[in-house]
Short mmCIF file of C-alpha atoms in Angstrom, two decimals:
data_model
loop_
_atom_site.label_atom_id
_atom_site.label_comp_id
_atom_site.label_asym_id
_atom_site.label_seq_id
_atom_site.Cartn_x
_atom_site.Cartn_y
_atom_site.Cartn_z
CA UNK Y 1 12.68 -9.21 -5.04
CA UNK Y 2 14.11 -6.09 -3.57
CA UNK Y 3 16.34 -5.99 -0.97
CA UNK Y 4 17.06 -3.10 2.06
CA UNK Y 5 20.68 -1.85 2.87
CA UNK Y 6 20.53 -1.16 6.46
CA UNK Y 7 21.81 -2.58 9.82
CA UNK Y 8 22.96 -6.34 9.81
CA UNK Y 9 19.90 -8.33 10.60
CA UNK Y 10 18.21 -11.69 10.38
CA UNK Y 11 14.55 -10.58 8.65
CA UNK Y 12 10.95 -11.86 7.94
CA UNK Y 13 9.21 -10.02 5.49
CA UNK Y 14 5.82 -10.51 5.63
CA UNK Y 15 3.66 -9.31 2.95
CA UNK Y 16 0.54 -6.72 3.31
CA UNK Y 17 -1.67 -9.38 5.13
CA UNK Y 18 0.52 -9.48 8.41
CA UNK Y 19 2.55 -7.35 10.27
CA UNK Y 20 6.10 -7.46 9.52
CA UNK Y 21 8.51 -9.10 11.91
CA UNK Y 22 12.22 -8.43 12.65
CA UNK Y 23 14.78 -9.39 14.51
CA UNK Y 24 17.59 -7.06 15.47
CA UNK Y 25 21.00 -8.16 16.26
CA UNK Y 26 20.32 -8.57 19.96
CA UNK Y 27 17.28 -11.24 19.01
CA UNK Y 28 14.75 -8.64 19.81
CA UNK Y 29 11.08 -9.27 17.91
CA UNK Y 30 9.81 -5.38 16.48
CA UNK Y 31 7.75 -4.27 13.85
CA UNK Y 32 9.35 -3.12 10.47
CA UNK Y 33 7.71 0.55 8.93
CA UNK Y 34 5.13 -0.76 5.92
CA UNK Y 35 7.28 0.85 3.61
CA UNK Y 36 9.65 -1.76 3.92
CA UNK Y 37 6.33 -4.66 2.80
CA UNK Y 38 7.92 -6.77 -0.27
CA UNK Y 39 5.90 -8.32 -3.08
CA UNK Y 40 6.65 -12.06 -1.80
CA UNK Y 41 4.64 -14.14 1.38
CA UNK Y 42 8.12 -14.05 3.06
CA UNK Y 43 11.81 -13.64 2.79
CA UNK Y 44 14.64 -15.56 4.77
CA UNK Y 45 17.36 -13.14 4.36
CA UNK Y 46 20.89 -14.30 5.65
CA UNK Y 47 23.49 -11.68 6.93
CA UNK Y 48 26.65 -11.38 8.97
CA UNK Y 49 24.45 -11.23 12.23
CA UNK Y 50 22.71 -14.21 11.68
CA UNK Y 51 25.07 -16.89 14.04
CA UNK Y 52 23.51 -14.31 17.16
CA UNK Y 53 20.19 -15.37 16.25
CA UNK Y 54 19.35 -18.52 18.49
CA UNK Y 55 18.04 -21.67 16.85
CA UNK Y 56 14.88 -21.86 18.81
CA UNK Y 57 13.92 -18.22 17.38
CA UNK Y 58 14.42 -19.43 13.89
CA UNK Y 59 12.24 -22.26 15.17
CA UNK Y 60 9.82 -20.18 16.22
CA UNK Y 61 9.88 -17.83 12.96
CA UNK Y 62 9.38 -20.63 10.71
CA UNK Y 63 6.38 -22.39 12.30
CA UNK Y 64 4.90 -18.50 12.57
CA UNK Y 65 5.45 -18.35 8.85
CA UNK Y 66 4.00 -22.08 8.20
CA UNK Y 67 0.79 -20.70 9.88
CA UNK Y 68 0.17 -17.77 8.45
CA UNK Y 69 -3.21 -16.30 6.71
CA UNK Y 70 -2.92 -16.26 2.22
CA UNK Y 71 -1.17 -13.47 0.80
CA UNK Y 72 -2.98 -11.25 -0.76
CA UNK Y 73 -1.11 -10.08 -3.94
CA UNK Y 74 -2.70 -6.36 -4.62
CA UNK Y 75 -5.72 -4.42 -3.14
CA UNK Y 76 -8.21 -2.50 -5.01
CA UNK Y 77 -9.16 -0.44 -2.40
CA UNK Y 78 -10.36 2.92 -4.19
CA UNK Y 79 -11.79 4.15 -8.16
CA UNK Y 80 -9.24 2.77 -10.81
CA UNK Y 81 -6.58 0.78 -8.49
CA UNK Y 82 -4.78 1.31 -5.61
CA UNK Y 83 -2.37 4.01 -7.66
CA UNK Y 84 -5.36 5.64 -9.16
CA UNK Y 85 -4.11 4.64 -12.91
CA UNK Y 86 -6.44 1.73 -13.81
CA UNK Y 87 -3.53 -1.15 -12.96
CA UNK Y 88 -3.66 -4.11 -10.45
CA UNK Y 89 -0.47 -3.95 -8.96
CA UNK Y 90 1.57 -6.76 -7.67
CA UNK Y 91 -0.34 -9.55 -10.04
CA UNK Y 92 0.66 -11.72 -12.72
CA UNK Y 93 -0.44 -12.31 -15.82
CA UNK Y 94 -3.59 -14.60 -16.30
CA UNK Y 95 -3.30 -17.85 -17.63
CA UNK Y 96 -5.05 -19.12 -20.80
CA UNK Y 97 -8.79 -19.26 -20.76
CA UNK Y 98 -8.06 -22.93 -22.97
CA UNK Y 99 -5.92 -24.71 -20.38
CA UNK Y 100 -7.34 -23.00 -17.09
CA UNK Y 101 -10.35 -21.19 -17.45
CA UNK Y 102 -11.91 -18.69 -14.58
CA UNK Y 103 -14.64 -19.48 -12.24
CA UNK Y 104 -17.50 -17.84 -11.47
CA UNK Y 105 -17.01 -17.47 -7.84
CA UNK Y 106 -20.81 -15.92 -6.87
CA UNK Y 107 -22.95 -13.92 -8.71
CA UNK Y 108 -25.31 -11.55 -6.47
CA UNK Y 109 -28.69 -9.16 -7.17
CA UNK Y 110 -27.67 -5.60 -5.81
CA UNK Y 111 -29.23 -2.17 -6.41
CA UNK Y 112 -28.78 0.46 -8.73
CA UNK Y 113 -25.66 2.81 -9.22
CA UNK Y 114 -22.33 3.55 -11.24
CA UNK Y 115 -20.22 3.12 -8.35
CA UNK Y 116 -17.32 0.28 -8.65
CA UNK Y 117 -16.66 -2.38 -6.15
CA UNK Y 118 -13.23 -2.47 -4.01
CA UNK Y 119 -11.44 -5.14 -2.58
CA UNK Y 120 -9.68 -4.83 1.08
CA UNK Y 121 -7.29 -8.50 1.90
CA UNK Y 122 -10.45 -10.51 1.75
CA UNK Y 123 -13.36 -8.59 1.50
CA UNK Y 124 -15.44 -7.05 -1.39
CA UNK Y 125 -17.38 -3.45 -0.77
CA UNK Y 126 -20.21 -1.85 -3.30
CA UNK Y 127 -22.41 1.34 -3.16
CA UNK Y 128 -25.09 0.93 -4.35
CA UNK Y 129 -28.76 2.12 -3.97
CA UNK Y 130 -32.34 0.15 -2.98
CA UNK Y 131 -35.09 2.45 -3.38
CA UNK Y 132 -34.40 5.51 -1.33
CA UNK Y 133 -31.78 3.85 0.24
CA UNK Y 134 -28.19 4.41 -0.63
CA UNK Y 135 -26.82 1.28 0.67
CA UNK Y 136 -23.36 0.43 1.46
CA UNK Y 137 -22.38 -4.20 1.62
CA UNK Y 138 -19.64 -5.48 2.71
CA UNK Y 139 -19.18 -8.84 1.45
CA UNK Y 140 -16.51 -12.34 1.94
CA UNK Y 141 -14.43 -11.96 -1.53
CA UNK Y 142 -14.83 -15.75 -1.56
CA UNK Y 143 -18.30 -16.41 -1.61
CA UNK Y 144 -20.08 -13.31 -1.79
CA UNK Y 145 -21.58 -13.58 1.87
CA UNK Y 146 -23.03 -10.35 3.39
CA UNK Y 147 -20.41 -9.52 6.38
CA UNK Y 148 -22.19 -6.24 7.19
CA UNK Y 149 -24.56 -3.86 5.69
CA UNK Y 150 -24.76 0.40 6.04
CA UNK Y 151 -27.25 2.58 4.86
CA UNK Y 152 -28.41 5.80 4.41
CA UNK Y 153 -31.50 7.88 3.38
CA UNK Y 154 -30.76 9.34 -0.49
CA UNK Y 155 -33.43 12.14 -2.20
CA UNK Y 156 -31.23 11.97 -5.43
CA UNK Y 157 -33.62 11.58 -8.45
CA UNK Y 158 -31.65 11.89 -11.60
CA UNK Y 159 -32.99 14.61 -14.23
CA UNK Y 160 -32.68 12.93 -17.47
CA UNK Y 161 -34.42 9.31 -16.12
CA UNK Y 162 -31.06 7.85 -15.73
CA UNK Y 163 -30.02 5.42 -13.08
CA UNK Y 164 -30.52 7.03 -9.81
CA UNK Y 165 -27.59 4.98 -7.73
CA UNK Y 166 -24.66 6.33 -6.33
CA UNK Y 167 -21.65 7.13 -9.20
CA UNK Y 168 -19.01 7.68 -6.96
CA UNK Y 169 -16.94 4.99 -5.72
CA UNK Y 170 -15.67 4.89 -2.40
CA UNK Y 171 -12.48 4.95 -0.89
CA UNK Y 172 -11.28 2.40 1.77
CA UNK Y 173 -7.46 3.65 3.75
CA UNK Y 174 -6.65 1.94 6.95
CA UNK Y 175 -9.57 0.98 8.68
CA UNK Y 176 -12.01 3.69 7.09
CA UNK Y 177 -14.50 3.88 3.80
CA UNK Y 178 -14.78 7.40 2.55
CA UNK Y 179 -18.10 8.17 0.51
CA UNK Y 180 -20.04 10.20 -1.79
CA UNK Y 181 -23.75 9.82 -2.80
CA UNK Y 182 -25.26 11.27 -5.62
CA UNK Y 183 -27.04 13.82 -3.50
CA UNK Y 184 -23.97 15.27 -1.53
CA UNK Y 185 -23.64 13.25 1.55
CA UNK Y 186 -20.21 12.50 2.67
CA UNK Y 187 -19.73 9.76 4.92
CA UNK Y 188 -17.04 8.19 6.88
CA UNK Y 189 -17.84 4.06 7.85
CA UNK Y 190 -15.75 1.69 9.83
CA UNK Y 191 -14.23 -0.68 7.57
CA UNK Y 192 -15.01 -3.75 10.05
CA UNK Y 193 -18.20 -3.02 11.30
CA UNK Y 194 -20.10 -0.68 9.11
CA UNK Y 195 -20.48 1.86 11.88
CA UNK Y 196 -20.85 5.50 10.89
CA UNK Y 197 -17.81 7.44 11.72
CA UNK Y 198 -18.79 10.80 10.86
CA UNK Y 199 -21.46 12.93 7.66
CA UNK Y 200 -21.23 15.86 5.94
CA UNK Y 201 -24.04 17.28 4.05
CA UNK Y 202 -22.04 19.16 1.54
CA UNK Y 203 -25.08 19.88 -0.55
CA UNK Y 204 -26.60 22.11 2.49
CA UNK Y 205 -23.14 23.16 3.56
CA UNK Y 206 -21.38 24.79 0.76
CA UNK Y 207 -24.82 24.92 -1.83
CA UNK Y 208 -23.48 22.05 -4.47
CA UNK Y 209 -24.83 21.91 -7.88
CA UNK Y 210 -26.03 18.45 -8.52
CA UNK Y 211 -24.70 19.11 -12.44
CA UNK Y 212 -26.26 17.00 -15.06
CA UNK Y 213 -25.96 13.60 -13.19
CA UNK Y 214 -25.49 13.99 -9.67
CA UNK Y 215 -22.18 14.40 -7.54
CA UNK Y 216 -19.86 11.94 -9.29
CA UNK Y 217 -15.84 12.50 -8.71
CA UNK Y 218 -14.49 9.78 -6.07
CA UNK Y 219 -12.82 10.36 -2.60
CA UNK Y 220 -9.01 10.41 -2.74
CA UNK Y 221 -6.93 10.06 0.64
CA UNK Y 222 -3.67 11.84 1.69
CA UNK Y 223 -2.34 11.65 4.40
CA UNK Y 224 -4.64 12.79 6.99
CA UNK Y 225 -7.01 14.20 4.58
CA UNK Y 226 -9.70 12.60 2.52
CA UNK Y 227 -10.00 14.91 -0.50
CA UNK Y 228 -13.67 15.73 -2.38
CA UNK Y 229 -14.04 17.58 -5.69
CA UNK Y 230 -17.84 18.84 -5.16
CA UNK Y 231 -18.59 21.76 -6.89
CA UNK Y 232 -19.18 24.02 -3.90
CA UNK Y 233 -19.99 27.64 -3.36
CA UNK Y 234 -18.05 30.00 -1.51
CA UNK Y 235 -14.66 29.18 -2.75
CA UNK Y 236 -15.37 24.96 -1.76
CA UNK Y 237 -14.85 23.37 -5.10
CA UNK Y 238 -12.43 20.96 -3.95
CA UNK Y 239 -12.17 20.46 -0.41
CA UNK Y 240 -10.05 18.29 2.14
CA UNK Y 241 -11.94 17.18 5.47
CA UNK Y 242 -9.87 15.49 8.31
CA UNK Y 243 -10.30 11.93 7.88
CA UNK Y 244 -10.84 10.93 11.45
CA UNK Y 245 -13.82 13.64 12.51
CA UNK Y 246 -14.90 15.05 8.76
CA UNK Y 247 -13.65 19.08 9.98
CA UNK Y 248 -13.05 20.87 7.16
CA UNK Y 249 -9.08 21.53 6.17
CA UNK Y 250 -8.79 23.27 3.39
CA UNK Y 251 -11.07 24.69 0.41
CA UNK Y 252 -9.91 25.82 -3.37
CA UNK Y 253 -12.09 27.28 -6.19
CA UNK Y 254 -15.24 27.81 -6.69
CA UNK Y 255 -15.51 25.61 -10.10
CA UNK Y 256 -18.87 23.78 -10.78
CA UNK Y 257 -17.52 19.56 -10.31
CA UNK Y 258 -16.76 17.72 -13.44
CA UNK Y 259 -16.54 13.94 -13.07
CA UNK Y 260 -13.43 13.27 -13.38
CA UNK Y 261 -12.19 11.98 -10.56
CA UNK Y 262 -9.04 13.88 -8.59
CA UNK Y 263 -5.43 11.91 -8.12
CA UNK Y 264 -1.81 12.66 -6.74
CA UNK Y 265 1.02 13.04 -8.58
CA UNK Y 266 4.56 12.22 -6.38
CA UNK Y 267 7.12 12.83 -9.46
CA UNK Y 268 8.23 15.72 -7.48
CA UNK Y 269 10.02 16.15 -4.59
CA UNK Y 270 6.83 18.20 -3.20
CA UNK Y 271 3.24 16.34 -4.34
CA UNK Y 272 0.64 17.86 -6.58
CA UNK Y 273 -3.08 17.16 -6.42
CA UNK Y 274 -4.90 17.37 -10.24
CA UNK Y 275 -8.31 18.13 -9.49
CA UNK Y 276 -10.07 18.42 -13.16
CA UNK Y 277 -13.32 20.32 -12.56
CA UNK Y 278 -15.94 21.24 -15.10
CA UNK Y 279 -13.82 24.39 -16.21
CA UNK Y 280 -10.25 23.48 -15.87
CA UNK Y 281 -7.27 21.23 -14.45
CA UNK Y 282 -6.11 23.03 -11.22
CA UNK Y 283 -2.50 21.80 -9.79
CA UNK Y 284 -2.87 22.28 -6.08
CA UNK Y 285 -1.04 21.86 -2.70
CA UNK Y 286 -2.75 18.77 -1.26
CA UNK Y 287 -1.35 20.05 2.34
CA UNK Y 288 -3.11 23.33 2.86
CA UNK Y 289 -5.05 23.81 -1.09
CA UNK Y 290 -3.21 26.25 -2.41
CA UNK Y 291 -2.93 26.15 -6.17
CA UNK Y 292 -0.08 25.92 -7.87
CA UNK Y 293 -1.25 25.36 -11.76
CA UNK Y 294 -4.32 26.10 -13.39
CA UNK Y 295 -5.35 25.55 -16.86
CA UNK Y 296 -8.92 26.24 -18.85
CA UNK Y 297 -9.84 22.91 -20.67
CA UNK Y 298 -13.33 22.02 -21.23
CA UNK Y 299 -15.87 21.51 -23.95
CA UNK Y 300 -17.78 25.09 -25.88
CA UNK Y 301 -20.55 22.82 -25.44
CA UNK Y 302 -22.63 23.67 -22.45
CA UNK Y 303 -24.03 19.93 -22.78
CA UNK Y 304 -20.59 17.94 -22.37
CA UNK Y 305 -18.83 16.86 -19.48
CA UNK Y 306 -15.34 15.91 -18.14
CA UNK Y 307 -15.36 12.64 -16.85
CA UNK Y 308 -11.85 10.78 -17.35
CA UNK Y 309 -9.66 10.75 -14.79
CA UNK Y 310 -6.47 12.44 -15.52
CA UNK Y 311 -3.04 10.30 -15.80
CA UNK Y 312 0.06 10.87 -14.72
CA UNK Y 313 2.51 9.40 -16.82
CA UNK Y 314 6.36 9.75 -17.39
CA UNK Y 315 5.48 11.85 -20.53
CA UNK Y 316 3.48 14.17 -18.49
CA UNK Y 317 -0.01 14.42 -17.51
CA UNK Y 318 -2.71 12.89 -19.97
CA UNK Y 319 -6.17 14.24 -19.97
CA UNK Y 320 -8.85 13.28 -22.29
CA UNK Y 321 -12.54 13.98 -23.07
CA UNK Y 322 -15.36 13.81 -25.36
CA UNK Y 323 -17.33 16.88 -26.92
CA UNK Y 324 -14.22 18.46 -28.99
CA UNK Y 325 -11.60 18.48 -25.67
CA UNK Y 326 -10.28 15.29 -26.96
CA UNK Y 327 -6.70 13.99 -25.86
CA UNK Y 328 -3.75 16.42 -23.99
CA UNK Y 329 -0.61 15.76 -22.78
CA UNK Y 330 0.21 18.51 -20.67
CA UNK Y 331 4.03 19.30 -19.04
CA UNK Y 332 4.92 21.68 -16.70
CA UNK Y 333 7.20 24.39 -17.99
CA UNK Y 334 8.34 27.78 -16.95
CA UNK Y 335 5.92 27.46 -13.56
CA UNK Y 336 3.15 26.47 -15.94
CA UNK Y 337 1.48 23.94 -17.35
CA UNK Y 338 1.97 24.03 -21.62
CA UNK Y 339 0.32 21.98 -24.07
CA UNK Y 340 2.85 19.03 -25.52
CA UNK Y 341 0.14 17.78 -28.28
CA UNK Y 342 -4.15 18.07 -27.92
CA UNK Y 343 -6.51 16.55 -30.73
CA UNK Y 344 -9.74 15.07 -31.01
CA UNK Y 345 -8.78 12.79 -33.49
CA UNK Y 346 -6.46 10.85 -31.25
CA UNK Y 347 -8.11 9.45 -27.96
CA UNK Y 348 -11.31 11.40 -27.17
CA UNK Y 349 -12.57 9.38 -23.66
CA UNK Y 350 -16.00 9.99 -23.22
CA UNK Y 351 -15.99 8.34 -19.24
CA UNK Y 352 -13.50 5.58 -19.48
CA UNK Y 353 -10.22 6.47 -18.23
CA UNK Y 354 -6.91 5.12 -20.56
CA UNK Y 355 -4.98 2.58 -18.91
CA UNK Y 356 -0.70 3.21 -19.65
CA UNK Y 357 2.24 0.75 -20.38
CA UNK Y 358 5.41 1.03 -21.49
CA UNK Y 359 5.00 4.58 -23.99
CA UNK Y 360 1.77 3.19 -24.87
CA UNK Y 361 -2.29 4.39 -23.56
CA UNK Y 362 -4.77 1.99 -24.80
CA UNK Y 363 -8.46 3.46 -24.14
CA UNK Y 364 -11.83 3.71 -25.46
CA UNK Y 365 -11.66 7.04 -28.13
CA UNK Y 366 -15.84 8.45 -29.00
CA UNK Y 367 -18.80 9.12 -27.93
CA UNK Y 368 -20.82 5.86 -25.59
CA UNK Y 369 -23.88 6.87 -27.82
CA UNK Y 370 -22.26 7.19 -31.37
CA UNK Y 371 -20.30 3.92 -31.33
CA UNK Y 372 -16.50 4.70 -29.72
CA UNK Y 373 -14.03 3.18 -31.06
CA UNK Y 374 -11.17 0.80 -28.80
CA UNK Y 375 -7.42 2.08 -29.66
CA UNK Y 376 -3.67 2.66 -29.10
CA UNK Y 377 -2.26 5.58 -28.66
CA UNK Y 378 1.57 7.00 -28.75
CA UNK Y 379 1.70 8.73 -25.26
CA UNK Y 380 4.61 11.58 -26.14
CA UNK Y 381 2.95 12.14 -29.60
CA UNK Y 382 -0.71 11.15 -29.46
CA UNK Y 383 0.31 9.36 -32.73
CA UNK Y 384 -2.79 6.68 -32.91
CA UNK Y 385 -1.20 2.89 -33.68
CA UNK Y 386 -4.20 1.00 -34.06
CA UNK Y 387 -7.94 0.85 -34.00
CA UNK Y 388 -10.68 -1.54 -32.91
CA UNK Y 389 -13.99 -0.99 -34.34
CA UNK Y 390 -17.36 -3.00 -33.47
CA UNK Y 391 -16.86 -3.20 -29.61
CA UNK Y 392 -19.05 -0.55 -28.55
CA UNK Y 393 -18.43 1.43 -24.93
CA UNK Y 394 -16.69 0.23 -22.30
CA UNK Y 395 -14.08 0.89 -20.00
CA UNK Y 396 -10.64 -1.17 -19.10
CA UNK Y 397 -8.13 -1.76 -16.23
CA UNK Y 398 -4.62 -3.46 -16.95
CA UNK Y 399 -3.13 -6.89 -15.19
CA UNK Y 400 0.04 -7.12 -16.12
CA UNK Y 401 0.84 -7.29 -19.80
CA UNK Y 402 -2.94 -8.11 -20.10
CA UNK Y 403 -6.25 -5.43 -20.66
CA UNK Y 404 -9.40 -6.63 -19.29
CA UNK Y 405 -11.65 -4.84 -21.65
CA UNK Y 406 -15.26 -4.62 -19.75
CA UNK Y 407 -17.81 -4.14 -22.29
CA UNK Y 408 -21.07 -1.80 -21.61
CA UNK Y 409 -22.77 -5.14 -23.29
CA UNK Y 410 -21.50 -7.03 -20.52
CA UNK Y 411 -18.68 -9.02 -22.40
CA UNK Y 412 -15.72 -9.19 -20.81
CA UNK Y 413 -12.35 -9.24 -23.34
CA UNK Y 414 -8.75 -9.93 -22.76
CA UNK Y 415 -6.73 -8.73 -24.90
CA UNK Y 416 -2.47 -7.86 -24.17
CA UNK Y 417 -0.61 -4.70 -24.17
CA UNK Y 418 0.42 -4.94 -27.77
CA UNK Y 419 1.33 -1.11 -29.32
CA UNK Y 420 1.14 -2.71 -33.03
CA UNK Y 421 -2.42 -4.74 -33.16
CA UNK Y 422 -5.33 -5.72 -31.10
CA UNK Y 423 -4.96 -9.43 -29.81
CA UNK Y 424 -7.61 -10.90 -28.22
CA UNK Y 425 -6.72 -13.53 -26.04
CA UNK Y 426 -10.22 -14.68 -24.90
CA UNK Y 427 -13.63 -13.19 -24.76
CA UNK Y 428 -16.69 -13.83 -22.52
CA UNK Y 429 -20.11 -12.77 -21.28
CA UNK Y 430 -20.27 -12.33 -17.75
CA UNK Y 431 -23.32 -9.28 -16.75
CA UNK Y 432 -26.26 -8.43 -18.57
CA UNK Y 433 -26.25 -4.89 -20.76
CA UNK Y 434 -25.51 -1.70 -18.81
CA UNK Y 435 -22.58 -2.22 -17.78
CA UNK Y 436 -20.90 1.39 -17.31
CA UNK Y 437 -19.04 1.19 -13.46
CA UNK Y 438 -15.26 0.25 -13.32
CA UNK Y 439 -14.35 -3.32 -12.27
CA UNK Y 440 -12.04 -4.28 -9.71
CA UNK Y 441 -9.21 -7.04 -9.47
CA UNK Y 442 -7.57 -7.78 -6.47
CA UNK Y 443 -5.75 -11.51 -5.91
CA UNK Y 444 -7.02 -12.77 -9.28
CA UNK Y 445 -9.91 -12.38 -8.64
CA UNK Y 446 -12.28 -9.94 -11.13
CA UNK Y 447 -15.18 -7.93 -9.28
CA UNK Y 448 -17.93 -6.18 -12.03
CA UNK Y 449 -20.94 -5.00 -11.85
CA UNK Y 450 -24.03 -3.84 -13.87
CA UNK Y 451 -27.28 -1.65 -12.44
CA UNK Y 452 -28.65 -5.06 -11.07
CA UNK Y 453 -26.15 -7.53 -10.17
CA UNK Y 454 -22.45 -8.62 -9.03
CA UNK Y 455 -20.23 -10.84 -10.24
CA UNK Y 456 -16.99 -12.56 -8.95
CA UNK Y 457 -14.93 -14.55 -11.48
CA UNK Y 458 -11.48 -16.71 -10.04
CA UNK Y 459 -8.59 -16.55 -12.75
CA UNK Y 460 -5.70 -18.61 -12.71
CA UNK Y 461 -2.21 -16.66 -12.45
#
């Protein structure tokens, strides 16, 4: 538990699923800054001041904390977590399968699409596609019920015969979902109601190149921006559009989208967007777009693709991708960013973004079609500790000490955070084959999905 050296005061500390209550010296009820939210339901903090609270205001705080609504450990309200890194924060570690083994909450027929559910307190969200509809559900995280539906009109008609859904997923901040459909249509949708907010037809707009697979990278909020790598002409690559009317901010590059999908890095005292496009990993200003770093790193191969989302990590920043880029670690040095170690022999991601603990990146190293291979990689070195054969694609978020390995066969493993062998803990099939979008967890509770249906499973923490 962490506590908050400030003013004498008698405190509640009410966790993300209420506002937070205080009482100043004088007895006075206000609302504490969200910053100040604590990993715990509530906390009863004695100090100094207390004697000048009265008993009936305890009285009242207490039966106001008796009644209030579950805590909800950790959201999972955008691609890979609410940090962007693949990690549930704020959970604990599952218990055994043996002695208390998940339920399947609901289980749900849904459209087509690559784009991963979120979680929001207690509701579940998925993009997903029904003929030429792209089709955004908002469902009850408990029992899968519809709560509201939004749709939209989608022309997108993939060129290899490939799933023709949505890929990116969306991103949910305040009360706001930020979109992207495989076509180019940015949308902004109430959160509560499923009522448009505001559209962008970047495709018409700024000309964007569909690529091999359609507009893929996911939304990423700052601030008062919601931030879209797209691939545009006239110098709209990456572009920020005000989140509450969808105006246009900023613009950087013109570099053809990859699919990798862009994230913030706050180790500095001023924050850097990585925005990994087809052609390189641009450093940029998330304020006004100005870049600050820029590095070529991509495939010779015209046919290859970046799709792993870059990592920032205490040893640096980790990129990774398939077709002979294989894995970086890159450090900034001098005002630029310099290679610490590269190989393709290390941890090659073809789509599935690494997950980090402790030194350690555990991942999915090959090609989806040639077999890849699960492993552990040294972060600082790239210095591979073990290897996994036999599992196939896949991808992987982290609870805890424990990976939640979701297979493209639609097994789910859990395995822990071990840097000198592969433990399974348990194993189970949960989703049909074709499973390739990112799960979510949110409140022990595990949200997956294949082309044509939705699970919920209940673990016990």
């Amino acid at each position: 538990m962490s506590f908050f050296d400030c003013t004498p005061k008698f405190s509640v500390y009410i966790h993300r699923s209420f506002p937070l209550i205080d009482i100043n010296s004088h007895g006075n009820l206000s609302t504490l800054h969200p910053a100040l939210r604590l990993p715990v339901g509530f906390a009863l903090v004695h100090t100094p001041s207390m004697q000048n609270v009265s008993k009936r205001t305890l009285l009242v705080l207490f039966s106001l904390a008796c009644t209030l609504p579950t805590v909800i450990a950790g959201n999972w309200p955008q691609f890979l977590g609410p940090n962007r890194n693949g990690v549930a924060a704020d959970e604990t570690s599952v218990k055994d399968w043996k002695t208390s083994p998940p339920e399947r909450l609901w289980r749900l027929e849904i459209g087509s699409g690559f784009s991963g559910p979120i979680v929001q307190d207690s509701r579940v969200y998925l993009y997903h596609r029904k003929n030429d509809q792209s089709v955004m559900d908002c469902m009850d995280l408990k029992t899968g019920k519809k709560v509201w539906k939004y749709q939209h009109r989608t022309q997108y008609r993939d060129d290899f015969g490939f799933d023709p859904g949505p890929r990116a997923t969306p991103c949910l901040h305040e009360e706001a979902i930020y979109l992207m459909s495989a076509d180019g249509i940015l949308t902004s949708v109430n959160a509560t109601n499923g009522q448009r907010i505001w559209e962008v037809n970047a495709r018409e707009k700024w000309d964007t190149d569909k690529g091999f697979f359609g507009r893929a990278p996911s939304p990423l909020v700052y601030e008062d921006s919601v931030i879209y790598i797209i691939g545009g002409k006239r110098n709209a690559g990456i572009i920020a559009l005000d989140r509450a009317t969808g105006q246009i901010q900023w613009k950087a590059t013109s570099d053809p989208a990859g699919y990798a999908s862009p994230v913030l890095d706050k180790r500095a005292s001023s924050p850097i967007l990585w925005a990994w496009t087809r052609e390189r990993i641009h450093g940029i200003n998330p304020k006004d777009g100005k870049l600050r770093f820029s590095r070529p790193l991509r495939s010779s191969m015209n046919a290859s693709v970046n799709a792993a989302t870059p990592l920032v990590l205490p040893e640096g920043l980790f990129l990774s991708a398939g077709y002979g880029v294989g894995g970086n670690l890159l450090q900034i040095s001098n005002g630029s960013l310099q290679s610490k170690w590269t190989g393709d022999r290390q941890m090659s991601n073809h789509y599935a973004t690494c997950v980090y603990r402790n030194g350690y990146l555990y991942g999915f190293h090959g090609r989806q079609e040639f077999g890849p291979e699960f492993r552990c990689i040294e972060a600082s070195t790239g210095k591979v500790q073990w290897t996994e054969k036999n599992l196939g694609a896949g991808s992987v978020i982290r609870v805890n000490q424990q990976l939640f390995i979701m297979l493209e066969s639609g097994e789910l493993i859990m395995a822990r955070t071990d840097s000198t062998q592969f433990k399974v803990i348990a194993r189970k099939q949960i989703l049909p084959f074709g499973v390739r979008a990112f799960p979510a967890y949110s409140n022990g509770h595990f949200i997956a999905r294949s082309p044509g249906q939705l699970v919920c499973w209940k673990f016990e923490n």
